[in-house]
Each structure stands twice: as structure tokens, then as C-alpha cells.
mmCIF file of C-alpha atoms and ligand atoms in Angstrom:
data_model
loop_
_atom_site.group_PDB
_atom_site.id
_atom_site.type_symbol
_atom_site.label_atom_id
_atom_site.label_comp_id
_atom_site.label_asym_id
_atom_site.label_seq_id
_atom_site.Cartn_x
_atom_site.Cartn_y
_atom_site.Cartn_z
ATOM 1 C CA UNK A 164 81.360 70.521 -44.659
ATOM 2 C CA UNK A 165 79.769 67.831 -42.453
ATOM 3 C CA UNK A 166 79.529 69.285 -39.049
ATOM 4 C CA UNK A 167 81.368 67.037 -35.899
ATOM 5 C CA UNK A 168 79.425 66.154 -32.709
ATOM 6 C CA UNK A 169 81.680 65.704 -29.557
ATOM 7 C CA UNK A 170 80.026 63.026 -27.214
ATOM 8 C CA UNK A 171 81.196 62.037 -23.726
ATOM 9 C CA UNK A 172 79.863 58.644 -22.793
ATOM 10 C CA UNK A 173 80.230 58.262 -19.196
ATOM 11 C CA UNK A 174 79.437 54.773 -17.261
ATOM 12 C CA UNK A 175 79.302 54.935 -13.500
ATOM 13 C CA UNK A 176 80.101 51.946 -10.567
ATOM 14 C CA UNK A 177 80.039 48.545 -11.461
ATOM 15 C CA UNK A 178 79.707 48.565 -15.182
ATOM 16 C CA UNK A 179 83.062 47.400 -16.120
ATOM 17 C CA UNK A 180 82.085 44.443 -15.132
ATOM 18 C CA UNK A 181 79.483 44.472 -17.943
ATOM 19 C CA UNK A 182 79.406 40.560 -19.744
ATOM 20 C CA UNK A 183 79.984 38.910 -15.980
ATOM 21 C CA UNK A 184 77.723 40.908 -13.601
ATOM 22 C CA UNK A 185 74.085 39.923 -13.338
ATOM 23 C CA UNK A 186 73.981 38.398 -16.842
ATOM 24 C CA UNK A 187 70.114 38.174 -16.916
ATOM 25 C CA UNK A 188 69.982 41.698 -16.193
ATOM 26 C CA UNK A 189 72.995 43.576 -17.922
ATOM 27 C CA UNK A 190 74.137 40.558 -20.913
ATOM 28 C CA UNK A 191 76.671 38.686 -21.985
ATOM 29 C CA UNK A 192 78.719 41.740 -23.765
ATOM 30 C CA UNK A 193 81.578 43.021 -22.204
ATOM 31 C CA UNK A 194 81.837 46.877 -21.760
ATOM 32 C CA UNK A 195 84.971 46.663 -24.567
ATOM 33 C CA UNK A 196 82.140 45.281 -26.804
ATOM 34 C CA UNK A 197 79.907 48.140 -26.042
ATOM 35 C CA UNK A 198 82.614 50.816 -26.597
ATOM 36 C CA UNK A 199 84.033 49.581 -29.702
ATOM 37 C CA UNK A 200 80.686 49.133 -31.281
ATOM 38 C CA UNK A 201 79.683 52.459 -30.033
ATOM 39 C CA UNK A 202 82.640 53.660 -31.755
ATOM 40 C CA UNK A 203 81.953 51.926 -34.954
ATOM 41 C CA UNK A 204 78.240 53.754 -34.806
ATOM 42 C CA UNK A 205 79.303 56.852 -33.823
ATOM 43 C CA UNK A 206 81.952 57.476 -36.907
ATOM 44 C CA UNK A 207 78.749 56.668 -39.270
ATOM 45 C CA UNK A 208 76.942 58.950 -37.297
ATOM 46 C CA UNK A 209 79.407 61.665 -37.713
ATOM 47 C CA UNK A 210 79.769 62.252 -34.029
ATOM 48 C CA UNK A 211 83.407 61.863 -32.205
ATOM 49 C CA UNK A 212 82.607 60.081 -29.275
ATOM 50 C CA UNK A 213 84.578 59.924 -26.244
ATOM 51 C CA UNK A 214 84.411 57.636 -22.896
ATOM 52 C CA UNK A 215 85.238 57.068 -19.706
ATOM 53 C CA UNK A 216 84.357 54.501 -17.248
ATOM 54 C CA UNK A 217 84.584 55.097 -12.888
ATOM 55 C CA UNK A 218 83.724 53.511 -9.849
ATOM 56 C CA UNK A 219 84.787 56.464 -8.403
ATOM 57 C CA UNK A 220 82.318 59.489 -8.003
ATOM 58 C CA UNK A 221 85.133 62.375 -7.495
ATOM 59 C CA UNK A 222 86.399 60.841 -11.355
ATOM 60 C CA UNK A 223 83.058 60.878 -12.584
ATOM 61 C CA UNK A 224 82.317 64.761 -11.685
ATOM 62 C CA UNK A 225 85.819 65.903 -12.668
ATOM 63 C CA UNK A 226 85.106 64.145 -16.035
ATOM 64 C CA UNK A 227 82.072 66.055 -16.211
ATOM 65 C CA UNK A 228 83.409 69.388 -15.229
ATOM 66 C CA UNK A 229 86.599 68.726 -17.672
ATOM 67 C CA UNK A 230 83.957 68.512 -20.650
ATOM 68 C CA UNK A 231 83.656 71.982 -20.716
ATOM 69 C CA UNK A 232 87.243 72.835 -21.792
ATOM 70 C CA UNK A 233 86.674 69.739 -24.403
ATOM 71 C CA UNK A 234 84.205 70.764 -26.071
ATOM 72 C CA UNK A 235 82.267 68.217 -25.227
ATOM 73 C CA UNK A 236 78.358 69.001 -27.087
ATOM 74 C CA UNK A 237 76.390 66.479 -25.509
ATOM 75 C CA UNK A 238 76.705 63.849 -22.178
ATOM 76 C CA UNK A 239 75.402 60.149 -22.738
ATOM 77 C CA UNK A 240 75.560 58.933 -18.819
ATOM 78 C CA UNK A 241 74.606 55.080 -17.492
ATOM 79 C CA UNK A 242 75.418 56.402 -13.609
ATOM 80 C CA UNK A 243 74.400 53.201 -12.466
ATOM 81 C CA UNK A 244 73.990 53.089 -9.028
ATOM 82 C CA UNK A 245 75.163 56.768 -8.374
ATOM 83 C CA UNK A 246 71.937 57.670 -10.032
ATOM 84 C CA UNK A 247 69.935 56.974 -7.045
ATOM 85 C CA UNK A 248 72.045 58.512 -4.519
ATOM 86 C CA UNK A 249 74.366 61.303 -5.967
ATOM 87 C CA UNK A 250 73.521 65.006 -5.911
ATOM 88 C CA UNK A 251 76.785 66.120 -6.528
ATOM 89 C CA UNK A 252 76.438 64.423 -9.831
ATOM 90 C CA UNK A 253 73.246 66.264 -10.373
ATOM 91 C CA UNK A 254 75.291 69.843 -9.513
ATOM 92 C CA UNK A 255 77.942 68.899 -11.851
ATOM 93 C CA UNK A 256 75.725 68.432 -14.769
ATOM 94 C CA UNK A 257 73.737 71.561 -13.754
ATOM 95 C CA UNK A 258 76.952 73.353 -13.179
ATOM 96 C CA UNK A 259 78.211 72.445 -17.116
ATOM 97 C CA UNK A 260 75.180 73.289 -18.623
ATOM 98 C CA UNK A 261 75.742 70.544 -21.382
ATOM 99 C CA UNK A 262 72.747 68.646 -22.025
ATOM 100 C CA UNK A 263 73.060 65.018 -21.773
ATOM 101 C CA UNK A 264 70.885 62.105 -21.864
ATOM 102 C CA UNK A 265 70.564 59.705 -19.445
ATOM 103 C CA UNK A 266 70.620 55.214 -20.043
ATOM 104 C CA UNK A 267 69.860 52.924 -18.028
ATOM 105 C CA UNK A 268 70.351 48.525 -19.539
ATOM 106 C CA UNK A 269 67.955 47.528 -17.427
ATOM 107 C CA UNK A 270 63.766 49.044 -16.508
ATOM 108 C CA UNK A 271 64.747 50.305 -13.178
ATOM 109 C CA UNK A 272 60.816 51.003 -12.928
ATOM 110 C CA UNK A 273 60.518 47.346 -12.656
ATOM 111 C CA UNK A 274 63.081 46.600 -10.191
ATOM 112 C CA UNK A 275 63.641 46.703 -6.151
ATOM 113 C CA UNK A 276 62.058 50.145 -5.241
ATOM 114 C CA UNK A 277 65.083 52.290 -4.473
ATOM 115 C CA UNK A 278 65.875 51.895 -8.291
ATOM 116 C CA UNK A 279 63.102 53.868 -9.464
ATOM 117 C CA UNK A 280 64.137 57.160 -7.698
ATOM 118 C CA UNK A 281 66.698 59.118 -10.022
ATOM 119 C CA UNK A 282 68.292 62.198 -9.226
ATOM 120 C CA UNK A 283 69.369 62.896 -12.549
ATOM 121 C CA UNK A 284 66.196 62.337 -14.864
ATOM 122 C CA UNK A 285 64.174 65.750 -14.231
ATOM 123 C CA UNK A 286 67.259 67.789 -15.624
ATOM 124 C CA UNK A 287 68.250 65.699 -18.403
ATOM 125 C CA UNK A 288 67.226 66.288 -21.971
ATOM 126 C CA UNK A 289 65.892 62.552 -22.103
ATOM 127 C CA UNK A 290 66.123 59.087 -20.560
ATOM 128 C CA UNK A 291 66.748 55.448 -22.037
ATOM 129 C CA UNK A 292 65.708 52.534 -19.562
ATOM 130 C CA UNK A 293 65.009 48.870 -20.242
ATOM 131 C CA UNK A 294 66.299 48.531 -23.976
ATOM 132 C CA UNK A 295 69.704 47.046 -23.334
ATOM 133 C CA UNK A 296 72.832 48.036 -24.604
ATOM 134 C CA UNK A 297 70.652 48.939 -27.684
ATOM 135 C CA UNK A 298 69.904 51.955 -25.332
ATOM 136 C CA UNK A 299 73.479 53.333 -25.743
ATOM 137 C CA UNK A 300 72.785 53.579 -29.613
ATOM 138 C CA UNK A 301 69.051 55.185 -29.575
ATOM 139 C CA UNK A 302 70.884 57.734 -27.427
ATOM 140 C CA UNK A 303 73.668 58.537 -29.972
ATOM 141 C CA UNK A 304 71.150 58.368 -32.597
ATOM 142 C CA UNK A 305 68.775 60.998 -30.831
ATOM 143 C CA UNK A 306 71.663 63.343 -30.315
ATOM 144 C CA UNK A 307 72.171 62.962 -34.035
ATOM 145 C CA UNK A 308 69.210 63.465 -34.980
ATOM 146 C CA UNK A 309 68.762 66.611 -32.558
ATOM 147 C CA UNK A 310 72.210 67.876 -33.919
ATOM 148 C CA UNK A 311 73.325 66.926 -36.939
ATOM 149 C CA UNK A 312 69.900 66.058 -38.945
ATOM 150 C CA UNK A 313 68.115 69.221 -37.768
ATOM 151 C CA UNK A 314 70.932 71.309 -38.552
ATOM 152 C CA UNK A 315 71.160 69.840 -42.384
ATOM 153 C CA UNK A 316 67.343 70.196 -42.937
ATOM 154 C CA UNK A 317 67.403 74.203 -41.752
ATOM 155 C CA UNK A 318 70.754 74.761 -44.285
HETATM 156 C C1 LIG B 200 71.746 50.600 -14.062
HETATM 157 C C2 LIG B 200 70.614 50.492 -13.036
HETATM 158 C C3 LIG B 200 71.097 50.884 -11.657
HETATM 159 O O1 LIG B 200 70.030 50.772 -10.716
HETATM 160 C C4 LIG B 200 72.212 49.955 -11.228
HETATM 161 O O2 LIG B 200 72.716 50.357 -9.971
HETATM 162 C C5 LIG B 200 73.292 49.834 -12.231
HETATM 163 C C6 LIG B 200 72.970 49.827 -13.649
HETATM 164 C C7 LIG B 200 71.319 50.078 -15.458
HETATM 165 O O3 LIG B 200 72.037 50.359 -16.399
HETATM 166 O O4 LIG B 200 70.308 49.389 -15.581
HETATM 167 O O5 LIG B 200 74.454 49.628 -11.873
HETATM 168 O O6 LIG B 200 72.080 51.984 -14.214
#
């Protein structure tokens, strides 16, 4: 039996408006475009993928905390602008102890300077930046292949 991989995708502040926002930055797709194509890759990947999108912080660590209780095997998180300022993100991934990955659409190296700060990066189990949306997928596709393909070759 094929095992299942529960993902939480979580997009911070401002990325709903993903498609209209800063178009030479973030693109011309939608965040419904990124989800349902996420979805699509995920099935093939064998991982059940969840998501949630905030603006909110307080939503965005309760999400995290609530991952526990769900299962939840692995964290893919764009926390936008929260990245450079939020701790209590930080604690809340610390305080799950699920590993996640971090993605960023845009090279926030080569941005304003307050961008290049992250307070999430040293704990994370990987980080994404600068590849686009296509930076959503590499991250599934790492988790799969840390997961699911590792798994099959030791069995
Ligand atoms: C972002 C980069 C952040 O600096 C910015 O605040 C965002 C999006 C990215 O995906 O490139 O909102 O996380």
C-alpha cells in the first residue's frame, strides 16, 4: 500500500492577491490557479495536501499549532512579509516540531534590504526563493522525494 503524505500549505499577508499584486514580481496567476494546480500535482505525488491562506498572523499560528492534531507531516510556508518580522511564527513552528520548508516567488536576496533578513530560514528543513510559483512544486516534490521515494527504496 502506497503510503499518504499530509501537507499544509500555508501563504501569509498579501498573497491572495496573487495575479493583481506586483505582476512583474509575483505573475499573472491567481492564488486559485496556484492551489488547484498544486492540487492536481500533489494527488500524482501521492501527498494530500491541504491550505490555508491569512493576512492575519493569530490565523496563521493557530493553523500551525492545529497541524498537530491533523496530522499534518510536513509545512510548505510562503509567510510573505511576516517572514521578516514574526517570531511568534518562528515559536510556533519550533513549538510543532513538524518540519516544513520555506518559499518565497520572488529572490528576496535581490530585493530592498529588509527582505533578505528571515526569521524562519535557520530552522526550516529548506528554502525556495526566486523560482516563481514553480517554487511551490520543487517544494512538494522535495517532500516527496524525502518521504515517499526514500521510504519505497529502503522497503
Ligand atoms: C514574498 C517575499 C516577501 O518579502 C514579501 O513580503 C511577500 C512575498 C515572496 O513570495 O517573494 O509578500 O514572500
Amino acid at each position: 500500500m502506497k503510503k499518504i503524505i499530509n501537507v499544509l500549505l500555508i501563504n501569509g499577508p498579501n498573497l491572495n492577491l496573487l495575479g493583481t499584486r506586483e505582476i512583474e514580481i509575483y505573475g499573472n496567476l491567481t492564488l486559485t490557479d496556484l492551489i488547484n494546480d498544486l492540487h492536481k500535482k500533489s494527488k500524482k505525488l501521492n501527498i494530500s495536501l491541504q491550505d490555508i491562506q491569512s493576512n492575519a498572523e493569530n490565523i496563521l499560528i493557530d493553523a500551525i499549532h492545529s497541524s498537530k492534531n491533523k496530522n499534518i507531516h510536513y509545512i510548505i510556508i510562503n509567510p510573505a512579509a511576516f517572514t521578516h518580522t514574526s517570531i511568534a511564527i518562528r515559536d510556533a513552528l519550533i513549538g510543532v516540531e513538524i518540519p516544513f520548508i520555506e518559499v518565497h516567488i520572488s529572490n528576496i536576496y535581490a530585493r530592498e534590504h529588509f527582505r533578505s533578513h528571515s526569521w524562519l530560514s535557520d530552522i526550516s528543513s529548506g528554502v525556495i526563493c526566486g523560482l516563481g510559483l514553480d517554487g511551490y512544486y520543487w517544494a512538494l516534490k522535495t517532500i516527496y522525494n524525502r518521504l515517499i521515494k526514500s521510504n519505497n527504496k529502503k522497503t
